[in-house]
CSV table of C-alpha atoms in Angstrom, one decimal:
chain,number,residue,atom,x,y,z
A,1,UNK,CA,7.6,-8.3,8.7
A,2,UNK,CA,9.4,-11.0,7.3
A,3,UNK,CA,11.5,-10.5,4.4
A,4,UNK,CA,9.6,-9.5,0.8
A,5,UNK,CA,10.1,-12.3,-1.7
A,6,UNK,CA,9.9,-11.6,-5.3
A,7,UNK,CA,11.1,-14.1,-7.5
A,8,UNK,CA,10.5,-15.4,-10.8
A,9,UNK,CA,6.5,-16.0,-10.9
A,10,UNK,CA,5.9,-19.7,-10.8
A,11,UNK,CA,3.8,-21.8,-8.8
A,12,UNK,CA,-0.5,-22.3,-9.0
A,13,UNK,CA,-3.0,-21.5,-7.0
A,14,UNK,CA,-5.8,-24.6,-6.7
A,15,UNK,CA,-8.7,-22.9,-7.6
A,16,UNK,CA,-10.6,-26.2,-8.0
A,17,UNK,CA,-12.7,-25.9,-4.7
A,18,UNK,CA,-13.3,-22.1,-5.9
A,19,UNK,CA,-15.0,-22.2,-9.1
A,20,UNK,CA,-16.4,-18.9,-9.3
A,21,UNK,CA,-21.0,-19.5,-10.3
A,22,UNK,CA,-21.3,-15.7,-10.2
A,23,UNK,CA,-19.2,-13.1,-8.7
A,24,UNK,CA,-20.4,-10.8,-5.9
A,25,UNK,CA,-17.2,-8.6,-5.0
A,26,UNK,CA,-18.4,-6.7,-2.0
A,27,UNK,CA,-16.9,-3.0,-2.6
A,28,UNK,CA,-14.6,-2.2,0.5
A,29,UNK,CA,-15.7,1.7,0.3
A,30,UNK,CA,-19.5,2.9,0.2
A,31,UNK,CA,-21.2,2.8,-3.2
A,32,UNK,CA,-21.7,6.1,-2.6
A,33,UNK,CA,-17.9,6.8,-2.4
A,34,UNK,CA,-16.3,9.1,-5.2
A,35,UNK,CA,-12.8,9.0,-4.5
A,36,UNK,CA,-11.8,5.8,-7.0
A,37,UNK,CA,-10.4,2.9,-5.0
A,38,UNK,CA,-8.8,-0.7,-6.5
A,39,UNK,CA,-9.4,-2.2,-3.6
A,40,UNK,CA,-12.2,-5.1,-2.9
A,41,UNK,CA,-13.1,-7.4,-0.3
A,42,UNK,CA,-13.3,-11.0,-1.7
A,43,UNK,CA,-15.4,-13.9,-0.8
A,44,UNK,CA,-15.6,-17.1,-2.4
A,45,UNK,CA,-17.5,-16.3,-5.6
A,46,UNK,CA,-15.6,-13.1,-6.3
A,47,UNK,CA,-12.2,-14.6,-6.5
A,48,UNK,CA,-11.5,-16.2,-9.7
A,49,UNK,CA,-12.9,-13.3,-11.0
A,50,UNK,CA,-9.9,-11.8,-9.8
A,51,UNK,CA,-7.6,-13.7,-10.4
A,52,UNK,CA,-8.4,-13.0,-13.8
A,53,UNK,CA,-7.6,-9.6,-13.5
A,54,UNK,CA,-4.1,-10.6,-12.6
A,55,UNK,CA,-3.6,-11.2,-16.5
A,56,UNK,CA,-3.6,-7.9,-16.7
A,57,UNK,CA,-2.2,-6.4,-13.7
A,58,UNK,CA,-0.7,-7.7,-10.7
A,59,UNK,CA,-3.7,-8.8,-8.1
A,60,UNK,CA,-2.6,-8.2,-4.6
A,61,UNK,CA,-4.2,-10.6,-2.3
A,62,UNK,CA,-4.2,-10.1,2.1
A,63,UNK,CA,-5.3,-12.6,3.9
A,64,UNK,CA,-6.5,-11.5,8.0
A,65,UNK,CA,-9.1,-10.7,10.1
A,66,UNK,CA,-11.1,-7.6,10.9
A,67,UNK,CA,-10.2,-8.8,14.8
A,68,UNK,CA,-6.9,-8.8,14.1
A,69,UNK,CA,-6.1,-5.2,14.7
A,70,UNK,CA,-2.3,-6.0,12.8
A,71,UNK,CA,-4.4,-7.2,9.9
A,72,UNK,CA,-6.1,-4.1,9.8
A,73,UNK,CA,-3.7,-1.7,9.8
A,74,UNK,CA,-1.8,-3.4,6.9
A,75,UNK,CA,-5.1,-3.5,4.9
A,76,UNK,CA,-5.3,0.2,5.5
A,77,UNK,CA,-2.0,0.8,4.0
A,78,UNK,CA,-1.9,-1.2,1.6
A,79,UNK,CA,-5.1,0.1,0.4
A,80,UNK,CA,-3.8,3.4,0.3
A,81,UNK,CA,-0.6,2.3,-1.7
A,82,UNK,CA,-2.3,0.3,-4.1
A,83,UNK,CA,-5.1,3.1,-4.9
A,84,UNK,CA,-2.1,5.7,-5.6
A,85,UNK,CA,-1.0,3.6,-8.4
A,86,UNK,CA,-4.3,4.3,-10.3
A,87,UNK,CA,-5.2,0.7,-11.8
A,88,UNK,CA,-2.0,-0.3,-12.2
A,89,UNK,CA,-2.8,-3.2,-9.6
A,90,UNK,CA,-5.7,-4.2,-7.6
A,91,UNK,CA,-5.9,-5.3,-3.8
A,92,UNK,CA,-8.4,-8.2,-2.7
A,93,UNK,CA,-9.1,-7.9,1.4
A,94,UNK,CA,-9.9,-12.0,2.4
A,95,UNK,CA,-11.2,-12.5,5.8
A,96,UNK,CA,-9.3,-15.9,6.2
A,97,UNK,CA,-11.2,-16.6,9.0
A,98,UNK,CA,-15.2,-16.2,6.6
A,99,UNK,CA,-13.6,-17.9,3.8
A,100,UNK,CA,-10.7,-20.6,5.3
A,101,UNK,CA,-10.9,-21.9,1.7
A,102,UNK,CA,-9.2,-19.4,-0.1
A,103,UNK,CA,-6.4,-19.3,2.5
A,104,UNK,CA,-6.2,-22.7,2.5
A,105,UNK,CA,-5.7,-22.3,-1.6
A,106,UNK,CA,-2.4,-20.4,-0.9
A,107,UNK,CA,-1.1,-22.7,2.0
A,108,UNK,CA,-1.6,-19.8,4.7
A,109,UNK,CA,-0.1,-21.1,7.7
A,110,UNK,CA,-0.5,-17.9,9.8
A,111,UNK,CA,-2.2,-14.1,9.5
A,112,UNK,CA,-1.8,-11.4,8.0
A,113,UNK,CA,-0.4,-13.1,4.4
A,114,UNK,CA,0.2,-11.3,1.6
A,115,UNK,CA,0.9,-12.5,-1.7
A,116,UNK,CA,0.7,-11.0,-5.5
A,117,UNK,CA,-0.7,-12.5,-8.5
A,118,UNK,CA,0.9,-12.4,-12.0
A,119,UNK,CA,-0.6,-14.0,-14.7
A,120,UNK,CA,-2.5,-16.1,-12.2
A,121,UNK,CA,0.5,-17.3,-10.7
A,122,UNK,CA,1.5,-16.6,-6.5
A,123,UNK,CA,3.9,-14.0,-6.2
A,124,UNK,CA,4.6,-14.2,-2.1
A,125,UNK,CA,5.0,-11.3,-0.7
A,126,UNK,CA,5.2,-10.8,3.1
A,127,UNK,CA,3.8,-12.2,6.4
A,128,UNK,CA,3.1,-10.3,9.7
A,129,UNK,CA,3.0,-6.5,10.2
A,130,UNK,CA,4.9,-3.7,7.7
A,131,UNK,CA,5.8,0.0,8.1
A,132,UNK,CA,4.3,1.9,4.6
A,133,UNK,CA,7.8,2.3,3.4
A,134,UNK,CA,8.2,-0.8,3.1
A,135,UNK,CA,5.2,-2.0,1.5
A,136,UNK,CA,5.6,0.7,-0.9
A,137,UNK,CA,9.2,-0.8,-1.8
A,138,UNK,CA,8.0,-4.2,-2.2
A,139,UNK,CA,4.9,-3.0,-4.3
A,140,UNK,CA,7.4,-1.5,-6.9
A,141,UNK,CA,9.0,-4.3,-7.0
A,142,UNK,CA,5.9,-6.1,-8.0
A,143,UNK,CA,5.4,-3.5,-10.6
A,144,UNK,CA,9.0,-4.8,-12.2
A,145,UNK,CA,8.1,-8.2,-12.1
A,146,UNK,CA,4.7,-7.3,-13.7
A,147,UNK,CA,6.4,-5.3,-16.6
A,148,UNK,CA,8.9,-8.0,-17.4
A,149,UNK,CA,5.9,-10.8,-17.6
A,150,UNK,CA,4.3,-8.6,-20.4
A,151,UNK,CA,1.9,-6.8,-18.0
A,152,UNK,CA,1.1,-3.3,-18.6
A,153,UNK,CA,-1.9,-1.3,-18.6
A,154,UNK,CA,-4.4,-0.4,-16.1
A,155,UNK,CA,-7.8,-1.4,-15.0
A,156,UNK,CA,-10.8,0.2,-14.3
A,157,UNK,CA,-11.7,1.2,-10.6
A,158,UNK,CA,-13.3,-0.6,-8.4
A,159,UNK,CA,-15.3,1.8,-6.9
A,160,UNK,CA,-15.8,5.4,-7.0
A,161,UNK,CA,-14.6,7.4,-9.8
A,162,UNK,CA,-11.4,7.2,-11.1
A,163,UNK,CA,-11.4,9.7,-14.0
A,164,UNK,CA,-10.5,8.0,-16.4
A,165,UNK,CA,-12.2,7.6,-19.7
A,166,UNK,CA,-15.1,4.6,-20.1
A,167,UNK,CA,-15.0,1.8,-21.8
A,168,UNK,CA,-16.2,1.6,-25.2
A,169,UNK,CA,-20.0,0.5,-24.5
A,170,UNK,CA,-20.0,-2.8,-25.7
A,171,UNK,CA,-16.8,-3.8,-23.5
A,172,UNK,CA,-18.6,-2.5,-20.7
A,173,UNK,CA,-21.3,-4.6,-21.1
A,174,UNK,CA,-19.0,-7.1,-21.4
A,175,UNK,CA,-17.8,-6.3,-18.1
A,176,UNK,CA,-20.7,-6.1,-16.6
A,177,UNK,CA,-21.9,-9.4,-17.4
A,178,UNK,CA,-18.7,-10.8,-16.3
A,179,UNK,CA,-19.4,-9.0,-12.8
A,180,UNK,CA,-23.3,-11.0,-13.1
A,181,UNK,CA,-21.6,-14.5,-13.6
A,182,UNK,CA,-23.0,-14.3,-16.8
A,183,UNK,CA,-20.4,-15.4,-19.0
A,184,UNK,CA,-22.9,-15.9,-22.7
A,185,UNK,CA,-23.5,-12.3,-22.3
A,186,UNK,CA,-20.3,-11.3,-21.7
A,187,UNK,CA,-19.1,-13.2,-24.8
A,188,UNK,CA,-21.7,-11.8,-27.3
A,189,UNK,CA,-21.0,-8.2,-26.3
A,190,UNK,CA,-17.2,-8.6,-26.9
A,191,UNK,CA,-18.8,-10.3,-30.8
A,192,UNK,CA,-20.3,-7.7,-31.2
A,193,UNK,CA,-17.7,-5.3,-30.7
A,194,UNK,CA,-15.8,-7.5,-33.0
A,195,UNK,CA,-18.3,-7.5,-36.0
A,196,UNK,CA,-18.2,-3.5,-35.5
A,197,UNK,CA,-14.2,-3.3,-35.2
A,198,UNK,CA,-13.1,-6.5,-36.6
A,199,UNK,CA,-9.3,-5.2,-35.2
A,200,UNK,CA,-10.5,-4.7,-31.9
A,201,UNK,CA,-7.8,-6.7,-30.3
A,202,UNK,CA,-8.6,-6.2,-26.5
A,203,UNK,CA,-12.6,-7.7,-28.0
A,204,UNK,CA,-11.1,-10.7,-29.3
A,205,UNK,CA,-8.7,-11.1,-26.4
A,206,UNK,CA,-11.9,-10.7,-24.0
A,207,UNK,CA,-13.7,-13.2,-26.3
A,208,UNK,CA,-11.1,-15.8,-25.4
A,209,UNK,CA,-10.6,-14.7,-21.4
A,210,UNK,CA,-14.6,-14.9,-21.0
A,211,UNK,CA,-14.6,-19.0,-22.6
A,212,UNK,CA,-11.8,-19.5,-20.7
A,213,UNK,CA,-14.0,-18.3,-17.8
A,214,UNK,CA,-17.2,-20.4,-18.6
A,215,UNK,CA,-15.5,-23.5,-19.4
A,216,UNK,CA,-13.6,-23.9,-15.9
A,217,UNK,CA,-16.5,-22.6,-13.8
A,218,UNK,CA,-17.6,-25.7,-12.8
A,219,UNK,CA,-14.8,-28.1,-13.2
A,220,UNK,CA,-12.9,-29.8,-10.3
A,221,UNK,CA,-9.2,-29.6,-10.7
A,222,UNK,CA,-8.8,-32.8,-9.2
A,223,UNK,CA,-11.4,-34.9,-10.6
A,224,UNK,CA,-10.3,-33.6,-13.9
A,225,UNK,CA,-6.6,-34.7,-13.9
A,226,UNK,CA,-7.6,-38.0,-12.5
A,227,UNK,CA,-9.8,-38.2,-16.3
A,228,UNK,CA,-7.5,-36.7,-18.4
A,229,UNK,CA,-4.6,-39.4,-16.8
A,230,UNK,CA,-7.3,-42.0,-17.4
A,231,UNK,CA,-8.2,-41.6,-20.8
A,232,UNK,CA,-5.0,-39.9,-22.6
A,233,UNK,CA,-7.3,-39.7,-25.9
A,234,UNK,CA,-10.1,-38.1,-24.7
A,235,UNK,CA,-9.9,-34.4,-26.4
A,236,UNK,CA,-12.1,-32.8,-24.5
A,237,UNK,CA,-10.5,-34.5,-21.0
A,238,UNK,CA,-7.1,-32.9,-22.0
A,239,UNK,CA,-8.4,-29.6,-22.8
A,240,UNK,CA,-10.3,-29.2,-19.6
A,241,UNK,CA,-6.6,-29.8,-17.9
A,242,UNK,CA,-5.2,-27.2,-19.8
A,243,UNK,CA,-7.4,-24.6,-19.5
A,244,UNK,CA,-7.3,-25.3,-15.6
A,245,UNK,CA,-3.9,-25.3,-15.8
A,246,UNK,CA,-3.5,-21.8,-16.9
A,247,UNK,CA,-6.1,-20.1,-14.9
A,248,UNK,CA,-4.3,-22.2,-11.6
A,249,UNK,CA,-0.8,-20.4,-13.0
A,250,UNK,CA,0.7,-23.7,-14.7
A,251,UNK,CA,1.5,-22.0,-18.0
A,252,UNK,CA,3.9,-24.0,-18.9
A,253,UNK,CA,2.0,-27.4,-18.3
A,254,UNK,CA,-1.0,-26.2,-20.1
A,255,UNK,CA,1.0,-25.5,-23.3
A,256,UNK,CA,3.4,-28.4,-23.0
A,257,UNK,CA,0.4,-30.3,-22.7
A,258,UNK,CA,-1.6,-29.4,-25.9
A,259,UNK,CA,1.5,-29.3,-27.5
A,260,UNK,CA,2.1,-32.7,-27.0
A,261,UNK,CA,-1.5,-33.9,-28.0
A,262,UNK,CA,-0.9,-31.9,-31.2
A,263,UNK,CA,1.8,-33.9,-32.0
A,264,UNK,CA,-0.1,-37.4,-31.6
A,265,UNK,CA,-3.0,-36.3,-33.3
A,266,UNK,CA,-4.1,-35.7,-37.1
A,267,UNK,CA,-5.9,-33.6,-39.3
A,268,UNK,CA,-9.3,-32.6,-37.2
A,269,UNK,CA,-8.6,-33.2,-34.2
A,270,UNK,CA,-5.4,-31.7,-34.4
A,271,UNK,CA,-6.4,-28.4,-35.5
A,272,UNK,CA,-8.8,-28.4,-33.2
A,273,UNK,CA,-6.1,-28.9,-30.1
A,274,UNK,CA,-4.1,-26.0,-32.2
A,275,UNK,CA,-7.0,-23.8,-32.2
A,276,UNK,CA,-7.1,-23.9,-28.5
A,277,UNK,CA,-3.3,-23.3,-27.7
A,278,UNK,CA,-4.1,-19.9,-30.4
A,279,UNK,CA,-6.6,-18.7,-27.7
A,280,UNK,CA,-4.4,-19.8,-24.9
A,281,UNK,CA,-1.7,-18.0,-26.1
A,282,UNK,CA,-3.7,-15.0,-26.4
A,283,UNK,CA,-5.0,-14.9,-23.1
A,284,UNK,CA,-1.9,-15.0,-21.8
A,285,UNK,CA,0.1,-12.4,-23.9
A,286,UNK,CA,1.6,-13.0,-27.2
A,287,UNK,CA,4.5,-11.0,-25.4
A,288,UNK,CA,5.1,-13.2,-22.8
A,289,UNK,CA,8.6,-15.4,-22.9
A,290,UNK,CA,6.6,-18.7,-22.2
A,291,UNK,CA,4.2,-18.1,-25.1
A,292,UNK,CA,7.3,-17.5,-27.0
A,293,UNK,CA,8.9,-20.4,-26.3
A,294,UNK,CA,5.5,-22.4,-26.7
A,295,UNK,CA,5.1,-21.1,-30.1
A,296,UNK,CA,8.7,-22.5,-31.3
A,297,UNK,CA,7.6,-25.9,-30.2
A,298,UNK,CA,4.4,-25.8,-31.8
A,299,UNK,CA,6.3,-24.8,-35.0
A,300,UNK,CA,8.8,-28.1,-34.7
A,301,UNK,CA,5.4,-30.5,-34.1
A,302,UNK,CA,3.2,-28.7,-37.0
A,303,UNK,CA,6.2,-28.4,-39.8
């Protein structure tokens, strides 16, 4: 095992060539299992998905092979571990070997890999085998980073039954329309939720997640910075950066950038670029230190 790294999450993830048209998580455990599990096998369309989840919690990502018997063991334990925490993060299983592009979206030179998620920026972790104890070490330290990035919380379980209490019934449906790629849905169940409980925070917040989620489905990182950096007025150019920016884990860039438009632009369009940051923000965490820092600057460009 090489050493555990845990730094200050930064970085992005290219999730350009994985825009998600409907995730399909394969459960690692039998539909049929009742003892709650966190874990799931990814494939392609299941993975943004997920790393949407690491908004919330961290998302534990191991890339190997079922032939690999030292992959296999460490997705064992590290199933194990992460289950024991209850929601508090989630495991994704990638057979690197099925799906080379995910792998290739974290620069994974050799298998196993494993690497965290925190607010949809890589966290890595370790390469090569790892005894339980020390897996368990390096997963606590996780949870510390995760606390001091605003994360808290748990989410629901993957499978099984995790006994804890459901989810208001519009917010499930919301979920499960999420799960069905089906992102309109998804959005007028958290509305609804809203017109019935115009304080329902975690609604509104899923109101802006899910249109984050349907705008980038089908955008090409790549192709879209090569726009916005050709046409540096084009509103809706800009905004497609940003948002891709945030879901990639470039927080910073995707604020600093609509920040800097506000400040060039004028009375509708402006508002409309402020409006957008407001949702941003929210997806993120009003909590967070970079939204913090965001907001100040916004507050020098607007007054």
């Amino acid at each position: 095992m090489t050493e555990p790294h845990i730094p200050s999450a930064r970085g992005a993830i290219d999730l350009g060539a994985l825009a998600s048209s409907g995730p399909q998580a394969t459960e690692s455990d039998s539909a049929a299992a009742t003892v709650a599990s966190w874990t799931m096998n990814l494939d392609e369309a299941a993975f943004q998905p997920f790393v949407a989840l690491s908004q919330r919690v961290p998302a534990i990502v191991s890339l190997g092979s079922p032939r690999v018997q030292v992959s296999v063991d460490l997705d064992a334990a590290l199933k194990t571990l992460v289950d024991r925490r209850a929601g508090k993060m989630v495991l994704g299983v990638v057979d690197a070997e099925k799906y080379p592009n995910i792998a290739k979206a974290f620069n994974a030179e050799q298998i196993p890999m494993v690497i965290a998620l925190v607010n949809g920026q890589p966290v890595p972790l370790f390469q090569g085998p790892a005894a339980a104890e020390q897996i368990d070490q390096v997963l606590n330290q996780l949870a510390e980073l995760a606390t001091q990035q605003g994360l808290g919380g748990s989410v629901p379980a993957f499978s099984g039954d995790s006994g804890e209490a459901e989810l208001p019934p519009l917010h499930q449906k919301a979920v499960d329309a999420i799960d069905a790629g089906d992102y309109a849905a998804a959005e007028a169940a958290y509305l609804e939720a809203l017109a019935e409980k115009p304080n329902d925070h975690d609604a509104q917040v899923g109101v802006y997640q899910v249109r984050l989620l349907s705008r980038t489905a089908n955008l090409d990182l790549n192709d879209s910075r090569a726009a916005a950096a050709a046409n540096p007025d084009d509103l809706d150019m800009q905004l497609n950066v940003a948002d891709l920016d945030l879901v990639g884990g470039h927080v910073e860039d995707a604020f600093a950038r609509l920040v800097t438009l506000i400040s060039r632009l004028a009375d509708e369009d402006r508002e409309r670029v402020r409006r957008r940051l407001i949702e941003l923000y929210a997806v993120i965490g009003n909590a967070d230190p970079r939204v913090a820092a965001s907001r100040q600057k916004l507050s020098r460009v607007l007054f």
